[in-house]
CSV table of C-alpha atoms in Angstrom, one decimal:
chain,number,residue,atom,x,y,z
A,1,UNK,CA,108.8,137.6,-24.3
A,2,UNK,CA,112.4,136.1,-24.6
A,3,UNK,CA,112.8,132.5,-23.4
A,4,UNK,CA,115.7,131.9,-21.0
A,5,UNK,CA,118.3,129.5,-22.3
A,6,UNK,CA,117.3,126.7,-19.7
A,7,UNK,CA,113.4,127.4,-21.1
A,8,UNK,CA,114.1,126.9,-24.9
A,9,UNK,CA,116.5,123.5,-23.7
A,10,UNK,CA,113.7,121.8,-21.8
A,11,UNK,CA,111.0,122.9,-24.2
A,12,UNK,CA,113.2,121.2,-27.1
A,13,UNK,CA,113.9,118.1,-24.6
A,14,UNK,CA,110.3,117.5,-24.6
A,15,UNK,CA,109.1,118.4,-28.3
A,16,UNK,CA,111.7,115.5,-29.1
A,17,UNK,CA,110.2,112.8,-26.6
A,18,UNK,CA,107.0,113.7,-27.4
A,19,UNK,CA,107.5,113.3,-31.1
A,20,UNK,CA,109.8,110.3,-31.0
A,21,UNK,CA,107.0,108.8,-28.6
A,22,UNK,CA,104.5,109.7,-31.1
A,23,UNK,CA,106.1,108.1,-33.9
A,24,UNK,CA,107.0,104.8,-31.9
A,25,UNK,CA,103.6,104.5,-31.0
A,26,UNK,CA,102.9,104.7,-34.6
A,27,UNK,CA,104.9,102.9,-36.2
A,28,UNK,CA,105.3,99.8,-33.5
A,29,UNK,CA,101.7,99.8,-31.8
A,30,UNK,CA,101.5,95.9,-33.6
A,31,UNK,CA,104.7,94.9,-32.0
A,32,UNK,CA,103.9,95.4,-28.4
A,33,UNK,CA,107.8,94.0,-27.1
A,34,UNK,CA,109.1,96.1,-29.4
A,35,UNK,CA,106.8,99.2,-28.2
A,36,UNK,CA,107.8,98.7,-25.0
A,37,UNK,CA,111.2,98.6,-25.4
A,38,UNK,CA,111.2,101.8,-26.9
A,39,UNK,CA,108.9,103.3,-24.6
A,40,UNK,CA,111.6,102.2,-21.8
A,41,UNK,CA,114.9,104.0,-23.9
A,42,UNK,CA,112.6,107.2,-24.7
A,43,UNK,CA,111.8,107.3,-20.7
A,44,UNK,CA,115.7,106.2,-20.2
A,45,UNK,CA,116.7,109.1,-22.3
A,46,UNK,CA,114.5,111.9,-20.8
A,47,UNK,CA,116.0,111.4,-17.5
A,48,UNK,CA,119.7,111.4,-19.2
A,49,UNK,CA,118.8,114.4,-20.7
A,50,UNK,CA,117.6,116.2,-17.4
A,51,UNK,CA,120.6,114.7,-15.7
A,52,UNK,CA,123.1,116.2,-18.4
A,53,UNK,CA,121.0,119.3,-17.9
A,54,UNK,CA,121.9,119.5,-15.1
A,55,UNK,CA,125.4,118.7,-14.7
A,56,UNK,CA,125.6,122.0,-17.7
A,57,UNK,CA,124.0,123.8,-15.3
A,58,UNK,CA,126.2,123.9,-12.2
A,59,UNK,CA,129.0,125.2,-13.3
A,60,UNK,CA,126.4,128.2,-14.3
A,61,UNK,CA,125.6,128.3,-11.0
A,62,UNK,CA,128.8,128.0,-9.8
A,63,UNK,CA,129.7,131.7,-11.5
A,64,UNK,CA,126.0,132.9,-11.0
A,65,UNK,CA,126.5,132.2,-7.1
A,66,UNK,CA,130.5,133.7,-7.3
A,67,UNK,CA,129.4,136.9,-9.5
A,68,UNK,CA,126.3,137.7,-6.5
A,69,UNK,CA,129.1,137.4,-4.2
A,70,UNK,CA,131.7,139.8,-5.6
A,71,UNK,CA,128.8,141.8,-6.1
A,72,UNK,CA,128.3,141.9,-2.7
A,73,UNK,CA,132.3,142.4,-1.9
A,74,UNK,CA,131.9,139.2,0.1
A,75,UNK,CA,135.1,137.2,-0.8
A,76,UNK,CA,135.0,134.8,2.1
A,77,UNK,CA,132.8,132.3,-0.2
A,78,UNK,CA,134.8,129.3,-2.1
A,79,UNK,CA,133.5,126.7,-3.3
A,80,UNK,CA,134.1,122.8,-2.4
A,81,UNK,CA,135.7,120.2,-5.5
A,82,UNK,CA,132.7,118.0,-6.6
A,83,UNK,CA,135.0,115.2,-8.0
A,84,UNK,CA,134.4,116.5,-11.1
A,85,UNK,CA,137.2,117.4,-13.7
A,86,UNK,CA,135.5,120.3,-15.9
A,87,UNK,CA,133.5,121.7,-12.3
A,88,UNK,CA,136.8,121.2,-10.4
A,89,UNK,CA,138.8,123.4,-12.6
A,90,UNK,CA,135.8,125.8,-12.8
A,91,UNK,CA,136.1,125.9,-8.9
A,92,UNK,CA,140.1,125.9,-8.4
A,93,UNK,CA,140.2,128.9,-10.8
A,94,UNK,CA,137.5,130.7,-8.8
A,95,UNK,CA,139.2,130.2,-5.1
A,96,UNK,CA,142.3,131.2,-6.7
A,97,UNK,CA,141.1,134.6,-7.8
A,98,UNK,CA,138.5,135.4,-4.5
A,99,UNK,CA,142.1,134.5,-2.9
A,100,UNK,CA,143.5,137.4,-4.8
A,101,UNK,CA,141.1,139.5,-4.7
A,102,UNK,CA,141.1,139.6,-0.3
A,103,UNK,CA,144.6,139.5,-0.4
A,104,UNK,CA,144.3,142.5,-2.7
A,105,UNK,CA,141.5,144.3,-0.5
A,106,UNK,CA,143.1,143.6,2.6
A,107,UNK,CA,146.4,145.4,1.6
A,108,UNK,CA,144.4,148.0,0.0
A,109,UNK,CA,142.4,149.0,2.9
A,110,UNK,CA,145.8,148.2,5.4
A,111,UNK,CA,147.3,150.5,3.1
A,112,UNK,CA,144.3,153.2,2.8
A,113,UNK,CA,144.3,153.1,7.3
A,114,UNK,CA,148.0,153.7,7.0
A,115,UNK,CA,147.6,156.6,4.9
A,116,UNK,CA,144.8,158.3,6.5
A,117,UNK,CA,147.0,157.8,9.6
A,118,UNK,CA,150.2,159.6,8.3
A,119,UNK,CA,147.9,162.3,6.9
A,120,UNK,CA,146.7,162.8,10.5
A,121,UNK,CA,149.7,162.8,12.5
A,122,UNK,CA,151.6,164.9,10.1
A,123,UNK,CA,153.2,168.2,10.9
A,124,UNK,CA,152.0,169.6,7.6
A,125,UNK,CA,148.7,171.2,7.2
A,126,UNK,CA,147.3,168.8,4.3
A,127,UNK,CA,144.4,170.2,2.2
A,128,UNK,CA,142.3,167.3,0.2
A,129,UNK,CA,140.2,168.5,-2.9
A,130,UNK,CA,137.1,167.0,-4.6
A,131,UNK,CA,136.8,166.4,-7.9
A,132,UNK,CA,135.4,169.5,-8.9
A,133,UNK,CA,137.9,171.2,-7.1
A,134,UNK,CA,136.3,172.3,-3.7
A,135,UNK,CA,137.5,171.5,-0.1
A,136,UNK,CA,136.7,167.7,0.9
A,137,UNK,CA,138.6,167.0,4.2
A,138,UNK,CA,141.4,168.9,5.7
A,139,UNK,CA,143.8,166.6,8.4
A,140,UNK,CA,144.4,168.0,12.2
A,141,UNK,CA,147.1,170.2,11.7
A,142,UNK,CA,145.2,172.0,9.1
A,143,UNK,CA,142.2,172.2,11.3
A,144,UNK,CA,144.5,173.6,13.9
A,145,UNK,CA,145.9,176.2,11.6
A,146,UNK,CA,142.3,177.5,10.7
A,147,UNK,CA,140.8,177.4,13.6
A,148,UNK,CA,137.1,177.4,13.8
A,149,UNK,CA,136.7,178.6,10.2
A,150,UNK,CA,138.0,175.2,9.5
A,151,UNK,CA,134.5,173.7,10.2
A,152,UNK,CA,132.9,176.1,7.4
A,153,UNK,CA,135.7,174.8,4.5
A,154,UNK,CA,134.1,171.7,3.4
A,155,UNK,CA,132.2,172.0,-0.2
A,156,UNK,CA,133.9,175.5,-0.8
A,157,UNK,CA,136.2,176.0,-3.8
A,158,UNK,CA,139.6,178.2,-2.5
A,159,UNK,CA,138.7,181.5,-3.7
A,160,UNK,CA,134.9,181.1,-1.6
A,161,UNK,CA,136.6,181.2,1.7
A,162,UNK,CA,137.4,183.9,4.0
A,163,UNK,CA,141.2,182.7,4.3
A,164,UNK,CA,143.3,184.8,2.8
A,165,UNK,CA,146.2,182.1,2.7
A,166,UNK,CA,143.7,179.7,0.3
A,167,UNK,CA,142.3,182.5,-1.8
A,168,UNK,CA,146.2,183.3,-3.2
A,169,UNK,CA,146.2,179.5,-3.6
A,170,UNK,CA,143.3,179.2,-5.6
A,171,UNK,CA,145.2,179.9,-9.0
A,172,UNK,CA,147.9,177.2,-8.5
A,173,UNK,CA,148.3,173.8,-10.2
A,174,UNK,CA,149.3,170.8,-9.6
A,175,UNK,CA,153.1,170.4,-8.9
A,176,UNK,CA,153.3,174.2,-8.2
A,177,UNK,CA,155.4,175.4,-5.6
A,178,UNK,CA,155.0,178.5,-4.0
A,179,UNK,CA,156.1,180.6,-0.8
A,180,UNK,CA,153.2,182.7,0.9
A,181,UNK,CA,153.5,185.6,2.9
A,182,UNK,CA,149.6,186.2,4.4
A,183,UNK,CA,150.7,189.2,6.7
A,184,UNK,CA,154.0,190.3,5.9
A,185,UNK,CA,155.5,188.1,8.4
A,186,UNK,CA,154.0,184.9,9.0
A,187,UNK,CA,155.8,182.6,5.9
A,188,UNK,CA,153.9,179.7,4.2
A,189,UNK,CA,155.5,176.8,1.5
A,190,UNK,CA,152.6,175.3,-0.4
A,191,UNK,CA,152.8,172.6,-2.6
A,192,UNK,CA,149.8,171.1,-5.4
A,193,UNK,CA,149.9,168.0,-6.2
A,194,UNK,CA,147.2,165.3,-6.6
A,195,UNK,CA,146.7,161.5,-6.9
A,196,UNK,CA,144.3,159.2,-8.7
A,197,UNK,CA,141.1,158.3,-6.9
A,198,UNK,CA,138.9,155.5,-8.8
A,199,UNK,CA,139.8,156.5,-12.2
A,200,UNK,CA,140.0,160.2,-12.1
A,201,UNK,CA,142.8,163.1,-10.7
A,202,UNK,CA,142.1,164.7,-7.2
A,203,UNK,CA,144.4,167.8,-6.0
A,204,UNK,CA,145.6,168.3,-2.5
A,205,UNK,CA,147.3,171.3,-0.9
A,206,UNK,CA,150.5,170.9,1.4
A,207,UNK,CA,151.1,174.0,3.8
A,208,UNK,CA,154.2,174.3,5.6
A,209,UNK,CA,154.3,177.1,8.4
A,210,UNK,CA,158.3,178.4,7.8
A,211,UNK,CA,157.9,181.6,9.3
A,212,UNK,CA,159.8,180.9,13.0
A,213,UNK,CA,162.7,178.9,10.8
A,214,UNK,CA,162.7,182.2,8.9
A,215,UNK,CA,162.9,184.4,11.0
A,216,UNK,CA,165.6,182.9,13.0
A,217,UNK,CA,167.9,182.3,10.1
A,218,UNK,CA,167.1,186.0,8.7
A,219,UNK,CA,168.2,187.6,12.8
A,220,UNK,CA,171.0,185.4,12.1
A,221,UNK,CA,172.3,186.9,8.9
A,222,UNK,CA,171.7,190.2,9.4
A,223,UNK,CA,172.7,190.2,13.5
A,224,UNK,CA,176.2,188.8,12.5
A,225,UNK,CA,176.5,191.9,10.0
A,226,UNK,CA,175.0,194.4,12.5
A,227,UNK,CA,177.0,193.4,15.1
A,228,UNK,CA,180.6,193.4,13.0
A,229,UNK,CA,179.2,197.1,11.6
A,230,UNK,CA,178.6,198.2,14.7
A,231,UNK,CA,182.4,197.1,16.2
A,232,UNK,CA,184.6,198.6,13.4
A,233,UNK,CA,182.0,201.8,13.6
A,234,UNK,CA,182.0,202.5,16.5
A,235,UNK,CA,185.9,201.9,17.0
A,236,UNK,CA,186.3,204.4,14.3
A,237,UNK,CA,184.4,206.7,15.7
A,238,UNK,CA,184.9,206.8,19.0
A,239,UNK,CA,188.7,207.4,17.9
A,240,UNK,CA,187.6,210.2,15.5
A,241,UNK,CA,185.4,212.0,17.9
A,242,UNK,CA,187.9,212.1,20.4
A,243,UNK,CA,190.5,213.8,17.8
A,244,UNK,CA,187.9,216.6,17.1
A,245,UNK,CA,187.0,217.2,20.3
A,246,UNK,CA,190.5,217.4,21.2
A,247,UNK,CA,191.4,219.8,18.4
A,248,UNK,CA,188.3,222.5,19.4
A,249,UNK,CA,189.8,222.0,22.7
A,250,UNK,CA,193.0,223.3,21.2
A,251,UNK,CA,192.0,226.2,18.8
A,252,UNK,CA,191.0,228.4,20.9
A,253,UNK,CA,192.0,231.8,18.9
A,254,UNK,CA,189.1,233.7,17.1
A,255,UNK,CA,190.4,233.1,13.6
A,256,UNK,CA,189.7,229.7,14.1
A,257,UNK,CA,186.3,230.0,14.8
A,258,UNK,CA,184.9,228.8,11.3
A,259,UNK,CA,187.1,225.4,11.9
A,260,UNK,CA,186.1,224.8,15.4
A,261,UNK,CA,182.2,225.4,14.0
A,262,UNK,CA,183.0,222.3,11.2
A,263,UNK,CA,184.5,220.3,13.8
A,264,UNK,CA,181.4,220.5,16.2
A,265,UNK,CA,179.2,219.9,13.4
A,266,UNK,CA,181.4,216.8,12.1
A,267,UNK,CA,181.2,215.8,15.7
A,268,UNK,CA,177.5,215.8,15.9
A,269,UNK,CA,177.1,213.9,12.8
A,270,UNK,CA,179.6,211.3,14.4
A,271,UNK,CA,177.2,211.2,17.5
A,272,UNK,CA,173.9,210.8,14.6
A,273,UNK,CA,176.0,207.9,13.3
A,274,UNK,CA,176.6,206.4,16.6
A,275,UNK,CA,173.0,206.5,17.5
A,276,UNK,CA,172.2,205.5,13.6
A,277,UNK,CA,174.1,202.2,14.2
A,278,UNK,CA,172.4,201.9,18.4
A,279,UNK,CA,169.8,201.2,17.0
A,280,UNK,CA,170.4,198.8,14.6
A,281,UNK,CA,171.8,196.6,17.2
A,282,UNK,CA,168.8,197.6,19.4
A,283,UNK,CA,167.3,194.9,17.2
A,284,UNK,CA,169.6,192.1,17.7
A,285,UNK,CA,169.7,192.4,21.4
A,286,UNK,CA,166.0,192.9,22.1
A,287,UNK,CA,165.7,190.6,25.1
A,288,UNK,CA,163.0,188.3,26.2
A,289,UNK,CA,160.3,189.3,27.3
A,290,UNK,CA,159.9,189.6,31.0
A,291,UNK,CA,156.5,189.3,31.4
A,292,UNK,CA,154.0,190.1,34.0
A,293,UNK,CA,150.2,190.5,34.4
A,294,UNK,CA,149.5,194.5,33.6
A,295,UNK,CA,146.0,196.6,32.9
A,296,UNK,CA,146.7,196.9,28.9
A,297,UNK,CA,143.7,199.2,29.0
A,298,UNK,CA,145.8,201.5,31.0
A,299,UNK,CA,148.9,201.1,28.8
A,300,UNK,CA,146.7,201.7,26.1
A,301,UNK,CA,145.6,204.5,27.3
A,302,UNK,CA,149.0,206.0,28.7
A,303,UNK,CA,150.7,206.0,25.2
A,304,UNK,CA,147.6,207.7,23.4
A,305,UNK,CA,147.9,210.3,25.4
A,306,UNK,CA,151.7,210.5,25.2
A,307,UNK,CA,151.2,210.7,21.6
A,308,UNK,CA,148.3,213.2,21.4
A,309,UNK,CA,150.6,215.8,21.3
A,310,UNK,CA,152.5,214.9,18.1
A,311,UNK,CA,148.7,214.1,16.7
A,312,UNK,CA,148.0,217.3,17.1
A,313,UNK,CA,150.6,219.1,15.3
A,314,UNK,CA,149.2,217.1,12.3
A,315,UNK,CA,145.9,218.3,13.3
A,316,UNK,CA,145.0,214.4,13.4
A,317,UNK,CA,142.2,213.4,16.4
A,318,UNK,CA,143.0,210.2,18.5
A,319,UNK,CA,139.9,208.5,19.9
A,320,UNK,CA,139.8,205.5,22.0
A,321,UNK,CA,137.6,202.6,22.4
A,322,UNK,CA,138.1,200.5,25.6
A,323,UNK,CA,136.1,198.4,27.7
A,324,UNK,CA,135.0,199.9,30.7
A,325,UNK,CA,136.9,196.7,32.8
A,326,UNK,CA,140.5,196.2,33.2
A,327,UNK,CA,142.0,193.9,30.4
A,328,UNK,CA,145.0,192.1,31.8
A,329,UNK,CA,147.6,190.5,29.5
A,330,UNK,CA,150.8,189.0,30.9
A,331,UNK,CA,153.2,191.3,28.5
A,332,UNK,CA,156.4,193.0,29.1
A,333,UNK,CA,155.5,196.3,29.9
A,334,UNK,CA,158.2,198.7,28.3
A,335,UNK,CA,158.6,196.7,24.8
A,336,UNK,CA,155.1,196.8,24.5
A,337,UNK,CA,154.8,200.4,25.3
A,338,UNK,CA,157.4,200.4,22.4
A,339,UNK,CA,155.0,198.4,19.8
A,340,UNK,CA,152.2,201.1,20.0
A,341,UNK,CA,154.3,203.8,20.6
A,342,UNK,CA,155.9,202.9,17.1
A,343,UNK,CA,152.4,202.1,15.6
A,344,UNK,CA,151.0,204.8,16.7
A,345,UNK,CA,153.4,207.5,15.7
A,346,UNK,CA,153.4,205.5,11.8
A,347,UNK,CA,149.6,205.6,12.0
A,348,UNK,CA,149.9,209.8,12.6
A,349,UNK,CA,152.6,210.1,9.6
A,350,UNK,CA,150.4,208.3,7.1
A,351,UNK,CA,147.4,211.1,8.1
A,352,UNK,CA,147.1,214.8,7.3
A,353,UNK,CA,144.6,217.2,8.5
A,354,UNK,CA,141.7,215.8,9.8
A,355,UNK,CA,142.4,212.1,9.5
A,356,UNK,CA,141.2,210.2,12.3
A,357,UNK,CA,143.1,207.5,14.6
A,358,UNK,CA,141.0,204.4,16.3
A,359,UNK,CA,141.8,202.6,19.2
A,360,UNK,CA,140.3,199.3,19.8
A,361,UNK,CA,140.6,197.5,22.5
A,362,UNK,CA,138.9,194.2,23.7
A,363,UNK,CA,140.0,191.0,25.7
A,364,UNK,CA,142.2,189.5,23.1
A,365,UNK,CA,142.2,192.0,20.5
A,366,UNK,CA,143.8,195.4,19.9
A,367,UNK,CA,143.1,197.4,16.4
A,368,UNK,CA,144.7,200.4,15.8
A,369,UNK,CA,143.4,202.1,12.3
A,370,UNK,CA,143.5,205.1,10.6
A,371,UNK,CA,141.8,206.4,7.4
A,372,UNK,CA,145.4,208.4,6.0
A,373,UNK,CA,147.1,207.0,3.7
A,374,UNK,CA,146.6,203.4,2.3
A,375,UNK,CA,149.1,200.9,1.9
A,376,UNK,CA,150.3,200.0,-1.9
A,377,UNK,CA,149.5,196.4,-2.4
A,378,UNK,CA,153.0,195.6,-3.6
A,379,UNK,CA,154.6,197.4,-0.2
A,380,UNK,CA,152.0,195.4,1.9
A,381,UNK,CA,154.4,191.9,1.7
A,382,UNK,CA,157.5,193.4,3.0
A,383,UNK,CA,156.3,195.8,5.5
A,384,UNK,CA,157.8,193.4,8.3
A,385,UNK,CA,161.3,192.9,6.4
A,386,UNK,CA,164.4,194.3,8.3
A,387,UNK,CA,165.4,197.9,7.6
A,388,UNK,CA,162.5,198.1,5.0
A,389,UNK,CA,160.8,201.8,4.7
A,390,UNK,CA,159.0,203.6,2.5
A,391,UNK,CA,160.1,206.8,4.0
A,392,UNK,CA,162.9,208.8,2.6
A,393,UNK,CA,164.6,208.7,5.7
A,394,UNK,CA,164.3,206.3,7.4
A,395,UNK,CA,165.9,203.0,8.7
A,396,UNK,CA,163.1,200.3,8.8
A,397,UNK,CA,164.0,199.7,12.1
A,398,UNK,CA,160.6,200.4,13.9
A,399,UNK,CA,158.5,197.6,12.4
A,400,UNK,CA,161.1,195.3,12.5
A,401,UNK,CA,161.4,195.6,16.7
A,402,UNK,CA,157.8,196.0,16.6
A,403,UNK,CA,157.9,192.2,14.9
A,404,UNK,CA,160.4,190.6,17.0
A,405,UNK,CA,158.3,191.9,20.0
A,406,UNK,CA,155.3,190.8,18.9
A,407,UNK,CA,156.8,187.7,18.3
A,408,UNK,CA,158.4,186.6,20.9
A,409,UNK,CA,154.8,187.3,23.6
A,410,UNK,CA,153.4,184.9,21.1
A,411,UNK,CA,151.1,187.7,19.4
A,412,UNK,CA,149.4,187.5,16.1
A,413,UNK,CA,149.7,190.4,14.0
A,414,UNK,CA,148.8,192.0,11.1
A,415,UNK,CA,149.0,195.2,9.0
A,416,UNK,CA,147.1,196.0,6.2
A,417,UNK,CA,144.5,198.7,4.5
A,418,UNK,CA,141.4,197.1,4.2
A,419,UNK,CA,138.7,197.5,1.3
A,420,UNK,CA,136.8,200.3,3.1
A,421,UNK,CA,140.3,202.6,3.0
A,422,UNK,CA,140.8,202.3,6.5
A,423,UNK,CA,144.5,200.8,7.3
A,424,UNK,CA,144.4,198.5,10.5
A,425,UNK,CA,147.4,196.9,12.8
A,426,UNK,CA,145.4,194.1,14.3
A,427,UNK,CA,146.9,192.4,17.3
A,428,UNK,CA,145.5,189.2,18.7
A,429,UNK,CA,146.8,188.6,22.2
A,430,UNK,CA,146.0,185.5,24.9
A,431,UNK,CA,142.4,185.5,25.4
């Protein structure tokens, strides 16, 4: 067993008395003054050496008692000046750095309640990582932007959730930047960075919802050209069309019956471009909404039948599933007749014979799928853009009213072929 250093100093304290006692005893037991003399000094010089024990000893205690409280975090102990120079410094230099060190902690914490405050009340969804990479706290707006599958985050690593926004995010590092598109529409910036957290790096996500900024700057850009095609277009051929029509008015003998056929057809394809460039500006002066409670069961309904005909000729079967009671959504009636009548007709193109066409309908949700054709993963992200199509013909005008419709009630959306091969427009409406 190891002796403590206060152990081995008493024990060598009293080996010394005891043998200087021994010795005096010896060698003055004849000469009794003198015997007791040096009895007295020996005594005298125990208690000097217990009193100089002791004044080594405090300023041990002095740290011993400051190191417990440190190591408790409790910096509201100092210590009092004994009067005594070598304590007194001991003591000055230890109330000078317990000062520091709450000075230190209170900024640190002031600062840490500031932070965790900004975090909160910031517009930005703000994702904070672990150390081993997987989902430790998420602030309000990113609860908000997740919904209730926010609660199920915590402990999961990106690519283990069911979002698809944090699964693409799941290969980034820190200081990447990165624009997201999760359906086509809806726009994401996302940032990685991370800071240092006792010693060691921890990541955090910054997601910034663009998509209405976006979109307003893109109707912008392409409105203005729209609308200055559409001017000099239809100046031109309003102007032309009249001249042809005025010159078949005028041939009117049968040789020139050949001429008056290429004028009627360069008339009609004046008419085609006329309606080509209608509706393109359809799209820029789509107006609000004017909305008012309606049965969307029975809109539903109404436009499925109206497009059972063309389903047909593809020998493509419609079948609907509605609820039995009347779902009532405060929409505009005639844009949204335009939405599915729009959806549905792409849903019958992208089916041959004996493809099938589901209509789901529910309180807040509306799915229209199809098993035809599937969606190419690198056409999925700009389905939504203006005057995109993967059609030889066409304009890319459909999806992109459908969009602004959609957008403007306020209506999720979403397009996509999902891993069973089914390709589903999901709608989420006000529940």
């Amino acid at each position: 067993m190891r002796l403590s250093t206060r152990a081995k100093y008493i024990s060598y304290i009293a080996v010394l008395h005891l043998v200087l006692i021994i010795l005096v005893a010896n060698l003055l037991s004849k000469n009794k003054p003198a015997f007791i003399a040096s009895e007295v000094f020996l005594l005298l010089s125990a208690a000097a050496s217990i009193q100089l024990y002791r004044n080594f000893m405090q300023p041990i205690q002095f740290v011993k008692s400051g190191i417990e409280a440190i190591k408790d975090k409790d910096f509201s102990i100092k210590f009092v000046p004994t009067g005594k120079g070598e304590i007194d410094t001991l003591i000055e230099v230890y109330n000078l750095m317990i000062d520091q060190l709450r000075e230190e902690r209170t900024r640190l914490h002031e600062q840490h309640f500031f932070l965790e405050k900004l975090i909160e009340a910031s517009p930005i969804s703000i994702v904070i990582l672990d150390y081993d990479e997987r989902i430790d706290s998420l602030n309000h707006k990113a609860q908000e932007q997740f919904g209730q599958e926010a609660a199920h985050l915590r402990g999961k690593a990106l690519n283990e959730t069911n979002l698809p926004l944090l699964q693409e995010l799941a290969d980034m590092q820190d200081e990447d930047s990165r624009v997201v598109k999760t359906n086509g529409v809806v726009t994401f910036k996302v940032q990685r960075s991370h800071f240092m957290d006792k010693g060691f790096k921890r990541s955090f996500l910054m997601i910034e919802e663009l998509t209405n900024e976006l979109l307003e700057s893109e109707k912008n850009a392409y409105g203005k050209v729209i609308r200055m095609m559409a001017h000099e277009v239809n100046n031109t051929l309003g102007a032309t069309d009249s001249i042809l029509q005025t010159t078949r008015n005028i041939l009117t003998d049968p040789d020139f019956t050949e001429l008056k056929d290429a004028l009627g057809i360069a008339s009609e394809r004046n008419r085609r471009l006329t309606r080509f460039m209608r509706n393109f500006a359809d799209v820029v002066r789509l107006p609000t909404p004017n909305r008012t409670p309606a049965d969307f069961s029975l809109l539903v309904r109404d436009v499925s039948t109206f497009m059972q005909a063309a389903a047909s000729e593809r020998q493509v079967s419609i079948h609907l599933f509605l609820l039995e009671v009347p779902v009532v959504q405060s929409v505009d009636t005639g844009q949204m007749e335009h939405v599915l009548v729009n959806v549905i007709k792409n849903a019958i193109e992208a089916c041959v014979s004996g493809n099938v066409i589901e209509v789901h309908l529910t309180q807040s949700l509306l799915l229209i799928r199809n098993n035809g054709a599937p969606i190419e993963q690198q056409v999925n992200a700009s389905l939504f853009n203006p005057f995109f199509s993967t059609k030889k013909d066409g304009q890319g005008i459909g999806l992109t009213l459908t969009r602004e419709i959609l957008v403007n009630h306020n209506f999720s959306f979403s397009l996509k072929t999902e891993e069973d091969g089914w390709t589903v427009f999901r709608i989420e409406m006000e529940g």
